[in-house]
Amino acid sequence: MADEVELKLELTPEAADEIEASGLLSGDPETARQEAIYFDTPDRDLAKGGLSLRIRRSDGKSVQTIKADDAGAAGLFARSEWERPVENGTPVLDDTAPVRGLLGDAADAIVPIFEVRVERRTWIVGDGDTVIELVLDRGEVVAGDRRAPICEIELELKGGDPAGLFALARRIDAAAPVRLGVRSKAERGYLLLAPAATRAKAEPVALARDMTAAQAFRRIVQSCVRQFRLNEALLAAGRDPEALHQARVALRRLRSAFSIFKPMIDDGGADLRAGLRWLASELGDARNLDVLLERTRPGPLHDRLAAAREVAYDRVGDALSSPRARRLMLGLVELTASGEVDGDQPARAFARTALGRFRRKVKKEARDLAHADDRVRHEVRKHAKKLRYAGEFFASLFARKRERRRYKRFVAALEMLQGQLGLLNDLATAPDILKKLGVADDPEAARLLARGRKKSLVEKADRAREALLDTKRYWR
């Protein structure tokens, strides 16, 4: 068994041509054609257990590889794998690999489920003590009559500092645009076997009780980056409001992570935080218009909002395809690979302190919620979000039966408060949006801004605040 650390980058075939022609890669590459068959049970038991099994054929040889997924990995993959030569394209499932231990007798039901075909071109790039293997794969994933293209670069560190991976990635991006890759080839194949997704919600963050706070931060950031990149890819394929919403959720989670872990992040995180604020702002107008459109009846106002939405989504596309956005994602993952984040405190102890700190902020800011103005309610909403995200990040550290029971009640109460504050924020921001579009006097606009609805929402928010503060803290 070996551990590999690699950085994955996605690009278009045209960008791949530009990079090969740029002079960045010297010498003739080693070229090979590879065909890999992936196996699983009809119920996808291997994937559910976090393993992938493939047999790759290249140069007349067949090699079986079993990989354990790095849950929540984003761009930077560090996974355990088991390799061995095999004959006749038949998996060998003995006690030297974990498949039978995971599946038991169900391992006998393993069958081929999809195939990956690529042309692989390999260069060795050296810079001082840093040696990196650069692999460019072009090809496709095939599952039955469905297929998806593959064009990606993998940078594997063979020696030296991991910073060399990111320095090379930036030189590549300067030659032609590349984006952080967060899906393995196995994941791409499984996607072809499932209904098409329209959004990617946050995945559970798997934290071990023996982790340090620094290790927890790295895993949390990687999980958030993965969620953002999955939704960014969906936005590139279409203008789905839910994909945009989940992309913004991922950015808010990242910003919350930096706030939660601020005591242990040096000034090196300042540029990343600024980048996250910028990108969230670039996506904000489109999301606000999506929310207004959901509440607007068909008519002239709806048509004006729809036209403005298209312009806003054009700006979203420009922002996401910008060099600044691409560099931001690389920078976030580089932070998780570096030693800049220093926190030896046990993650569970750190989590208790952080959860208590944000609960106190919600309690203080919301003490007179019924008579607060929009600005104060917005501050309460931001603190409530940070408390909610902190709870989600650290949930796996409080997995005892009583803790899980209290966690569910606490999150339910927090969700209720967030929901009411979110509706109030929509009402508070709507006038400026409508005024900017020159439609504030439209009769339909008056309905959207009805004051009676605001009073009712404030009352519900105040009751939700009381319920939250009466809920037992699961981390104590």
Short mmCIF file of C-alpha atoms in Angstrom, two decimals:
data_model
loop_
_atom_site.label_atom_id
_atom_site.label_comp_id
_atom_site.label_asym_id
_atom_site.label_seq_id
_atom_site.Cartn_x
_atom_site.Cartn_y
_atom_site.Cartn_z
CA MET A 1 0.00 0.00 0.00
CA ALA A 2 1.25 3.51 -0.84
CA ASP A 3 0.08 7.07 -0.34
CA GLU A 4 0.00 9.37 -3.36
CA VAL A 5 -0.35 13.13 -3.26
CA GLU A 6 -1.46 14.78 -6.46
CA LEU A 7 -3.06 18.00 -7.65
CA LYS A 8 -5.76 17.62 -10.28
CA LEU A 9 -6.56 20.32 -12.84
CA GLU A 10 -9.39 20.38 -15.39
CA LEU A 11 -9.07 22.10 -18.76
CA THR A 12 -10.52 22.18 -22.24
CA PRO A 13 -8.87 20.33 -25.16
CA GLU A 14 -8.01 23.73 -26.66
CA ALA A 15 -6.25 24.77 -23.44
CA ALA A 16 -4.34 21.48 -23.43
CA ASP A 17 -3.10 22.24 -26.96
CA GLU A 18 -1.99 25.71 -25.84
CA ILE A 19 -0.07 24.33 -22.87
CA GLU A 20 1.76 21.75 -24.99
CA ALA A 21 2.67 24.47 -27.50
CA SER A 22 3.74 26.99 -24.85
CA GLY A 23 7.22 25.64 -24.24
CA LEU A 24 6.42 25.09 -20.57
CA LEU A 25 6.90 21.33 -20.95
CA SER A 26 10.30 20.46 -22.36
CA GLY A 27 11.27 17.20 -23.99
CA ASP A 28 9.16 14.52 -25.60
CA PRO A 29 6.50 13.03 -23.36
CA GLU A 30 6.05 9.35 -22.70
CA THR A 31 2.77 8.42 -24.41
CA ALA A 32 0.48 5.50 -23.63
CA ARG A 33 -3.06 4.46 -24.40
CA GLN A 34 -4.93 3.17 -21.39
CA GLU A 35 -8.23 1.42 -20.94
CA ALA A 36 -9.56 0.91 -17.44
CA ILE A 37 -12.62 -1.11 -16.45
CA TYR A 38 -14.23 -0.21 -13.13
CA PHE A 39 -16.05 -2.82 -11.06
CA ASP A 40 -18.71 -2.73 -8.39
CA THR A 41 -21.75 -4.67 -7.22
CA PRO A 42 -25.16 -3.94 -8.78
CA ASP A 43 -26.03 -2.01 -5.59
CA ARG A 44 -22.78 0.02 -5.76
CA ASP A 45 -21.58 -1.38 -2.42
CA LEU A 46 -17.93 -0.56 -3.12
CA ALA A 47 -18.67 3.11 -3.81
CA LYS A 48 -20.85 3.31 -0.70
CA GLY A 49 -17.93 1.93 1.29
CA GLY A 50 -15.53 4.55 -0.08
CA LEU A 51 -13.55 2.26 -2.40
CA SER A 52 -13.02 2.08 -6.16
CA LEU A 53 -11.75 -0.96 -8.03
CA ARG A 54 -10.36 -0.85 -11.56
CA ILE A 55 -8.27 -2.95 -13.89
CA ARG A 56 -6.19 -0.83 -16.26
CA ARG A 57 -4.76 -2.23 -19.48
CA SER A 58 -1.70 -0.52 -20.99
CA ASP A 59 1.26 -1.78 -23.04
CA GLY A 60 -0.07 -5.32 -22.92
CA LYS A 61 -0.17 -5.41 -19.11
CA SER A 62 -3.14 -5.40 -16.73
CA VAL A 63 -2.89 -3.81 -13.29
CA GLN A 64 -5.58 -3.89 -10.64
CA THR A 65 -5.87 -0.81 -8.42
CA ILE A 66 -8.08 -0.37 -5.39
CA LYS A 67 -8.32 3.18 -4.04
CA ALA A 68 -9.78 4.49 -0.81
CA ASP A 69 -11.47 7.83 -1.37
CA ASP A 70 -10.19 10.85 0.51
CA ALA A 71 -13.58 12.11 1.69
CA GLY A 72 -14.06 15.78 0.89
CA ALA A 73 -10.87 16.07 -1.16
CA ALA A 74 -10.67 19.15 -3.35
CA GLY A 75 -7.97 19.20 -5.98
CA LEU A 76 -5.32 17.80 -3.66
CA PHE A 77 -5.74 14.03 -3.45
CA ALA A 78 -3.97 11.96 -0.80
CA ARG A 79 -5.38 8.48 -0.93
CA SER A 80 -4.42 4.96 0.04
CA GLU A 81 -4.20 2.49 -2.81
CA TRP A 82 -3.44 -1.15 -3.41
CA GLU A 83 -1.96 -2.32 -6.74
CA ARG A 84 -1.14 -5.70 -8.20
CA PRO A 85 -0.78 -7.29 -11.67
CA VAL A 86 -3.69 -9.46 -12.80
CA GLU A 87 -4.47 -11.71 -15.73
CA ASN A 88 -7.51 -12.02 -18.00
CA GLY A 89 -9.12 -8.83 -16.73
CA THR A 90 -10.56 -10.59 -13.68
CA PRO A 91 -10.34 -8.91 -10.25
CA VAL A 92 -8.30 -10.66 -7.54
CA LEU A 93 -10.08 -10.20 -4.23
CA ASP A 94 -7.86 -11.76 -1.58
CA ASP A 95 -6.86 -10.65 1.91
CA THR A 96 -4.13 -8.31 0.62
CA ALA A 97 -6.77 -5.66 -0.18
CA PRO A 98 -9.82 -4.41 1.75
CA VAL A 99 -12.63 -5.42 -0.64
CA ARG A 100 -13.67 -8.71 0.97
CA GLY A 101 -13.29 -7.23 4.41
CA LEU A 102 -15.75 -4.53 3.40
CA LEU A 103 -18.24 -6.56 1.36
CA GLY A 104 -17.94 -10.13 2.63
CA ASP A 105 -19.76 -12.58 0.35
CA ALA A 106 -21.22 -9.64 -1.64
CA ALA A 107 -17.77 -9.31 -3.22
CA ASP A 108 -18.68 -12.26 -5.45
CA ALA A 109 -21.34 -10.08 -7.12
CA ILE A 110 -18.81 -7.57 -8.46
CA VAL A 111 -19.22 -6.87 -12.19
CA PRO A 112 -17.89 -4.29 -14.71
CA ILE A 113 -19.92 -1.06 -14.58
CA PHE A 114 -18.10 1.51 -16.73
CA GLU A 115 -14.90 2.07 -18.70
CA VAL A 116 -12.36 4.89 -18.94
CA ARG A 117 -10.33 5.30 -22.14
CA VAL A 118 -7.54 7.87 -22.29
CA GLU A 119 -4.38 8.81 -24.11
CA ARG A 120 -1.85 9.62 -21.39
CA ARG A 121 1.12 11.88 -22.00
CA THR A 122 3.70 12.11 -19.17
CA TRP A 123 6.48 14.61 -18.48
CA ILE A 124 8.88 14.88 -15.54
CA VAL A 125 9.29 18.50 -14.45
CA GLY A 126 12.22 19.41 -12.20
CA ASP A 127 12.95 22.65 -10.36
CA GLY A 128 15.78 22.44 -7.85
CA ASP A 129 14.91 19.78 -5.29
CA THR A 130 11.31 19.59 -6.52
CA VAL A 131 10.44 16.81 -8.93
CA ILE A 132 6.90 16.56 -10.29
CA GLU A 133 5.31 14.06 -12.62
CA LEU A 134 2.89 15.86 -14.96
CA VAL A 135 0.28 13.70 -16.64
CA LEU A 136 -2.09 14.97 -19.33
CA ASP A 137 -5.07 12.67 -19.91
CA ARG A 138 -7.46 13.05 -22.85
CA GLY A 139 -10.28 10.62 -23.44
CA GLU A 140 -13.74 9.66 -22.22
CA VAL A 141 -15.75 7.74 -19.66
CA VAL A 142 -18.26 5.26 -21.10
CA ALA A 143 -21.17 3.65 -19.25
CA GLY A 144 -23.55 1.84 -21.56
CA ASP A 145 -24.75 4.35 -24.14
CA ARG A 146 -23.71 7.35 -22.03
CA ARG A 147 -20.30 8.99 -22.21
CA ALA A 148 -18.46 12.06 -20.90
CA PRO A 149 -15.20 13.64 -22.09
CA ILE A 150 -12.03 13.75 -20.00
CA CYS A 151 -9.29 16.37 -20.30
CA GLU A 152 -7.26 16.83 -17.15
CA ILE A 153 -3.78 17.30 -15.77
CA GLU A 154 -2.48 15.51 -12.71
CA LEU A 155 0.59 16.81 -10.90
CA GLU A 156 2.16 14.25 -8.60
CA LEU A 157 4.92 15.28 -6.24
CA LYS A 158 7.84 12.87 -6.53
CA GLY A 159 10.20 14.87 -4.35
CA GLY A 160 10.52 18.25 -2.69
CA ASP A 161 8.10 20.78 -1.18
CA PRO A 162 4.35 20.57 -1.97
CA ALA A 163 4.52 24.31 -2.76
CA GLY A 164 6.16 23.25 -6.01
CA LEU A 165 2.89 21.65 -7.13
CA PHE A 166 1.09 24.96 -6.84
CA ALA A 167 3.89 27.00 -8.38
CA LEU A 168 3.75 24.73 -11.44
CA ALA A 169 -0.07 24.87 -11.48
CA ARG A 170 0.09 28.69 -11.64
CA ARG A 171 2.59 28.59 -14.50
CA ILE A 172 0.27 26.23 -16.34
CA ASP A 173 -2.71 28.52 -15.72
CA ALA A 174 -0.71 31.46 -17.07
CA ALA A 175 -0.20 29.53 -20.29
CA ALA A 176 -3.88 28.50 -20.62
CA PRO A 177 -6.85 28.52 -18.21
CA VAL A 178 -7.14 25.51 -15.88
CA ARG A 179 -9.51 24.89 -13.00
CA LEU A 180 -9.08 22.90 -9.84
CA GLY A 181 -10.32 19.35 -10.31
CA VAL A 182 -12.32 17.77 -7.50
CA ARG A 183 -13.65 14.58 -9.10
CA SER A 184 -11.76 11.38 -9.73
CA LYS A 185 -12.31 9.41 -12.91
CA ALA A 186 -14.24 6.89 -10.84
CA GLU A 187 -16.63 9.60 -9.68
CA ARG A 188 -17.18 10.68 -13.27
CA GLY A 189 -18.14 7.16 -14.19
CA TYR A 190 -20.57 6.79 -11.33
CA LEU A 191 -22.17 10.10 -12.34
CA LEU A 192 -23.06 8.59 -15.72
CA LEU A 193 -24.97 5.86 -13.89
CA ALA A 194 -27.11 8.35 -11.93
CA PRO A 195 -29.69 11.00 -12.88
CA ALA A 196 -28.17 14.33 -13.89
CA ALA A 197 -27.56 16.59 -10.90
CA THR A 198 -28.72 20.22 -10.79
CA ARG A 199 -26.95 21.17 -7.55
CA ALA A 200 -24.37 19.87 -5.10
CA LYS A 201 -25.18 20.29 -1.42
CA ALA A 202 -22.55 20.29 1.28
CA GLU A 203 -21.28 16.82 2.09
CA PRO A 204 -20.76 15.77 5.72
CA VAL A 205 -17.30 16.71 6.97
CA ALA A 206 -15.63 13.63 8.40
CA LEU A 207 -13.47 14.67 11.36
CA ALA A 208 -11.77 12.14 13.64
CA ARG A 209 -11.83 12.70 17.39
CA ASP A 210 -8.02 12.53 17.51
CA MET A 211 -7.57 15.32 14.94
CA THR A 212 -5.93 18.61 15.81
CA ALA A 213 -7.69 21.90 15.10
CA ALA A 214 -5.30 22.51 12.17
CA GLN A 215 -6.17 19.15 10.61
CA ALA A 216 -9.86 19.88 11.05
CA PHE A 217 -9.47 23.26 9.34
CA ARG A 218 -7.75 21.69 6.35
CA ARG A 219 -10.46 19.07 5.94
CA ILE A 220 -13.23 21.66 6.29
CA VAL A 221 -11.72 23.98 3.67
CA GLN A 222 -11.25 21.12 1.23
CA SER A 223 -14.89 20.07 1.69
CA CYS A 224 -16.12 23.62 1.04
CA VAL A 225 -13.92 24.06 -2.03
CA ARG A 226 -15.22 20.78 -3.41
CA GLN A 227 -18.83 21.93 -2.97
CA PHE A 228 -18.08 25.21 -4.72
CA ARG A 229 -16.31 23.60 -7.67
CA LEU A 230 -19.07 21.05 -8.20
CA ASN A 231 -21.66 23.82 -8.38
CA GLU A 232 -19.39 26.02 -10.50
CA ALA A 233 -19.28 23.22 -13.08
CA LEU A 234 -23.09 22.97 -13.02
CA LEU A 235 -23.36 26.74 -13.54
CA ALA A 236 -21.08 26.47 -16.56
CA ALA A 237 -23.52 23.97 -18.06
CA GLY A 238 -26.67 26.02 -17.30
CA ARG A 239 -28.12 28.85 -15.24
CA ASP A 240 -29.78 26.84 -12.53
CA PRO A 241 -30.79 28.94 -9.49
CA GLU A 242 -30.09 26.07 -7.10
CA ALA A 243 -26.55 25.59 -8.39
CA LEU A 244 -25.92 29.31 -7.90
CA HIS A 245 -27.41 29.18 -4.41
CA GLN A 246 -25.25 26.22 -3.42
CA ALA A 247 -22.14 27.90 -4.87
CA ARG A 248 -22.85 30.89 -2.62
CA VAL A 249 -23.46 28.56 0.33
CA ALA A 250 -20.02 27.04 -0.28
CA LEU A 251 -18.45 30.51 -0.27
CA ARG A 252 -20.28 31.43 2.95
CA ARG A 253 -19.09 28.20 4.53
CA LEU A 254 -15.52 29.04 3.53
CA ARG A 255 -15.78 32.54 4.95
CA SER A 256 -17.26 31.11 8.15
CA ALA A 257 -14.41 28.61 8.39
CA PHE A 258 -11.90 31.47 8.27
CA SER A 259 -13.84 33.29 11.00
CA ILE A 260 -14.13 30.19 13.18
CA PHE A 261 -10.42 29.38 12.89
CA LYS A 262 -9.22 33.00 12.87
CA PRO A 263 -7.23 32.60 16.13
CA MET A 264 -4.86 30.13 14.40
CA ILE A 265 -4.57 31.65 10.90
CA ASP A 266 -1.85 34.22 10.35
CA ASP A 267 -2.02 37.20 7.99
CA GLY A 268 -1.47 34.84 5.08
CA GLY A 269 -5.21 34.25 5.01
CA ALA A 270 -6.08 37.92 4.43
CA ASP A 271 -5.85 37.77 0.64
CA LEU A 272 -7.93 34.61 0.55
CA ARG A 273 -10.63 36.17 2.72
CA ALA A 274 -10.70 39.22 0.45
CA GLY A 275 -11.02 36.97 -2.56
CA LEU A 276 -13.94 35.10 -0.99
CA ARG A 277 -15.72 38.38 -0.22
CA TRP A 278 -15.22 39.52 -3.81
CA LEU A 279 -16.49 36.31 -5.36
CA ALA A 280 -19.53 36.13 -3.07
CA SER A 281 -20.39 39.71 -4.01
CA GLU A 282 -20.09 38.91 -7.73
CA LEU A 283 -22.69 36.15 -7.33
CA GLY A 284 -24.98 38.19 -5.07
CA ASP A 285 -27.03 40.17 -7.62
CA ALA A 286 -28.02 37.08 -9.57
CA ARG A 287 -29.12 35.31 -6.39
CA ASN A 288 -31.16 38.31 -5.21
CA LEU A 289 -32.96 38.42 -8.56
CA ASP A 290 -33.64 34.67 -8.40
CA VAL A 291 -35.30 35.17 -5.00
CA LEU A 292 -37.43 38.08 -6.24
CA LEU A 293 -38.49 36.18 -9.36
CA GLU A 294 -39.72 33.28 -7.24
CA ARG A 295 -42.11 35.68 -5.46
CA THR A 296 -43.20 37.73 -8.49
CA ARG A 297 -46.31 36.91 -10.51
CA PRO A 298 -46.22 36.88 -14.34
CA GLY A 299 -46.37 40.39 -15.82
CA PRO A 300 -44.21 43.39 -16.73
CA LEU A 301 -42.28 43.36 -13.45
CA HIS A 302 -41.49 39.66 -13.80
CA ASP A 303 -40.23 40.29 -17.34
CA ARG A 304 -37.97 43.14 -16.21
CA LEU A 305 -36.55 41.03 -13.40
CA ALA A 306 -35.97 38.10 -15.76
CA ALA A 307 -34.05 40.32 -18.20
CA ALA A 308 -31.95 41.75 -15.37
CA ARG A 309 -31.29 38.20 -14.16
CA GLU A 310 -29.78 37.25 -17.51
CA VAL A 311 -27.40 40.21 -17.33
CA ALA A 312 -26.48 39.30 -13.75
CA TYR A 313 -25.75 35.71 -14.76
CA ASP A 314 -23.50 37.01 -17.54
CA ARG A 315 -21.49 38.77 -14.83
CA VAL A 316 -21.41 35.56 -12.79
CA GLY A 317 -19.93 33.73 -15.76
CA ASP A 318 -17.30 36.43 -16.24
CA ALA A 319 -16.33 36.28 -12.56
CA LEU A 320 -16.09 32.49 -12.45
CA SER A 321 -13.94 32.34 -15.59
CA SER A 322 -11.60 35.09 -14.39
CA PRO A 323 -7.97 34.43 -13.44
CA ARG A 324 -8.70 35.80 -9.96
CA ALA A 325 -11.35 33.13 -9.28
CA ARG A 326 -9.10 30.35 -10.56
CA ARG A 327 -6.17 31.57 -8.44
CA LEU A 328 -8.43 31.81 -5.41
CA MET A 329 -9.35 28.12 -5.54
CA LEU A 330 -5.71 27.11 -5.96
CA GLY A 331 -4.74 29.36 -3.06
CA LEU A 332 -7.33 27.83 -0.76
CA VAL A 333 -6.15 24.31 -1.45
CA GLU A 334 -2.50 25.34 -1.16
CA LEU A 335 -3.25 26.65 2.33
CA THR A 336 -4.50 23.18 3.30
CA ALA A 337 -1.33 21.57 1.95
CA SER A 338 1.08 23.98 3.62
CA GLY A 339 2.25 24.19 7.20
CA GLU A 340 1.05 27.78 7.59
CA VAL A 341 -1.98 26.84 9.68
CA ASP A 342 -0.72 25.91 13.12
CA GLY A 343 -3.10 24.51 15.71
CA ASP A 344 -2.09 21.59 17.93
CA GLN A 345 -5.15 21.94 20.18
CA PRO A 346 -7.49 18.92 19.95
CA ALA A 347 -10.23 19.64 17.41
CA ARG A 348 -13.00 18.71 19.86
CA ALA A 349 -11.78 21.20 22.47
CA PHE A 350 -11.40 23.88 19.82
CA ALA A 351 -14.92 23.15 18.56
CA ARG A 352 -16.44 23.58 22.03
CA THR A 353 -14.82 26.99 22.39
CA ALA A 354 -15.87 28.12 18.90
CA LEU A 355 -19.47 26.95 19.25
CA GLY A 356 -19.81 28.67 22.59
CA ARG A 357 -18.33 31.90 21.20
CA PHE A 358 -20.77 32.14 18.29
CA ARG A 359 -23.75 31.20 20.44
CA ARG A 360 -22.89 34.07 22.77
CA LYS A 361 -22.72 36.44 19.80
CA VAL A 362 -26.18 35.37 18.62
CA LYS A 363 -27.55 35.76 22.15
CA LYS A 364 -26.05 39.23 22.59
CA GLU A 365 -27.03 40.65 19.19
CA ALA A 366 -30.54 39.16 19.25
CA ARG A 367 -31.51 40.16 22.78
CA ASP A 368 -34.03 42.74 21.51
CA LEU A 369 -34.80 41.30 18.11
CA ALA A 370 -38.43 42.45 18.09
CA HIS A 371 -37.37 46.13 18.20
CA ALA A 372 -34.12 45.89 16.23
CA ASP A 373 -33.60 47.56 12.87
CA ASP A 374 -32.68 45.81 9.61
CA ARG A 375 -28.95 46.32 10.19
CA VAL A 376 -28.99 44.59 13.58
CA ARG A 377 -31.14 41.73 12.30
CA HIS A 378 -28.66 41.28 9.46
CA GLU A 379 -25.81 41.01 11.97
CA VAL A 380 -27.77 38.42 13.95
CA ARG A 381 -28.34 36.50 10.73
CA LYS A 382 -24.61 36.45 9.95
CA HIS A 383 -23.72 35.21 13.45
CA ALA A 384 -26.46 32.57 13.23
CA LYS A 385 -25.03 31.34 9.94
CA LYS A 386 -21.56 31.03 11.42
CA LEU A 387 -22.99 29.11 14.36
CA ARG A 388 -24.89 26.83 11.97
CA TYR A 389 -21.87 26.16 9.78
CA ALA A 390 -19.64 25.58 12.81
CA GLY A 391 -22.19 23.05 14.03
CA GLU A 392 -22.15 21.26 10.69
CA PHE A 393 -18.35 21.32 10.45
CA PHE A 394 -17.86 19.83 13.91
CA ALA A 395 -20.87 17.47 14.02
CA SER A 396 -18.78 14.31 13.66
CA LEU A 397 -16.79 15.25 16.78
CA PHE A 398 -19.95 15.00 18.90
CA ALA A 399 -21.25 11.62 17.82
CA ARG A 400 -22.36 10.09 21.13
CA LYS A 401 -26.04 9.24 21.33
CA ARG A 402 -27.00 12.12 23.64
CA GLU A 403 -24.86 14.57 21.67
CA ARG A 404 -26.50 13.56 18.38
CA ARG A 405 -29.97 13.91 19.88
CA ARG A 406 -29.22 17.38 21.23
CA TYR A 407 -27.50 18.36 17.97
CA LYS A 408 -30.64 17.63 15.95
CA ARG A 409 -32.79 19.74 18.27
CA PHE A 410 -30.26 22.57 18.30
CA VAL A 411 -29.92 22.66 14.50
CA ALA A 412 -33.70 22.54 14.05
CA ALA A 413 -34.10 25.59 16.30
CA LEU A 414 -31.24 27.40 14.57
CA GLU A 415 -32.68 26.65 11.13
CA MET A 416 -36.00 28.18 12.20
CA LEU A 417 -34.28 31.40 13.31
CA GLN A 418 -32.18 31.53 10.14
CA GLY A 419 -35.23 31.01 7.97
CA GLN A 420 -37.15 33.92 9.45
CA LEU A 421 -34.11 36.21 9.40
CA GLY A 422 -33.47 35.24 5.78
CA LEU A 423 -36.99 36.23 4.76
CA LEU A 424 -36.60 39.52 6.60
CA ASN A 425 -33.31 40.15 4.81
CA ASP A 426 -35.00 39.51 1.45
CA LEU A 427 -37.59 42.16 2.33
CA ALA A 428 -34.88 44.58 3.42
CA THR A 429 -32.84 44.25 0.21
CA ALA A 430 -35.76 44.17 -2.24
CA PRO A 431 -36.43 47.98 -2.30
CA ASP A 432 -32.88 48.78 -3.42
CA ILE A 433 -33.01 46.13 -6.15
CA LEU A 434 -36.36 47.35 -7.45
CA LYS A 435 -35.25 50.99 -7.29
CA LYS A 436 -32.07 50.21 -9.22
CA LEU A 437 -34.20 48.64 -11.96
CA GLY A 438 -36.54 51.63 -12.00
CA VAL A 439 -39.63 49.56 -11.11
CA ALA A 440 -40.17 50.52 -7.48
CA ASP A 441 -43.56 52.08 -8.35
CA ASP A 442 -44.90 48.97 -10.07
CA PRO A 443 -48.10 47.68 -8.35
CA GLU A 444 -46.57 44.21 -8.12
CA ALA A 445 -43.55 45.72 -6.34
CA ALA A 446 -45.85 47.20 -3.71
CA ARG A 447 -47.23 43.73 -3.02
CA LEU A 448 -43.73 42.32 -2.58
CA LEU A 449 -42.90 44.99 -0.01
CA ALA A 450 -46.05 44.67 2.10
CA ARG A 451 -45.28 45.90 5.62
CA GLY A 452 -47.73 43.60 7.35
CA ARG A 453 -45.69 40.61 6.28
CA LYS A 454 -42.58 42.10 7.84
CA LYS A 455 -44.27 42.47 11.24
CA SER A 456 -45.32 38.84 11.18
CA LEU A 457 -41.81 37.69 10.26
CA VAL A 458 -40.26 39.74 13.08
CA GLU A 459 -42.62 38.11 15.60
CA LYS A 460 -41.76 34.64 14.30
CA ALA A 461 -38.04 35.44 14.39
CA ASP A 462 -38.28 36.55 18.00
CA ARG A 463 -40.05 33.32 18.98
CA ALA A 464 -37.38 31.34 17.11
CA ARG A 465 -34.68 33.21 19.04
CA GLU A 466 -36.28 32.25 22.35
CA ALA A 467 -36.57 28.63 21.27
CA LEU A 468 -32.91 28.50 20.25
CA LEU A 469 -31.66 29.94 23.52
CA ASP A 470 -33.80 27.44 25.44
CA THR A 471 -32.26 24.51 23.53
CA LYS A 472 -29.52 22.60 25.32
CA ARG A 473 -26.00 22.96 23.97
CA TYR A 474 -24.94 19.58 22.61
CA TRP A 475 -21.20 20.33 22.87
CA ARG A 476 -21.19 20.74 26.65
#
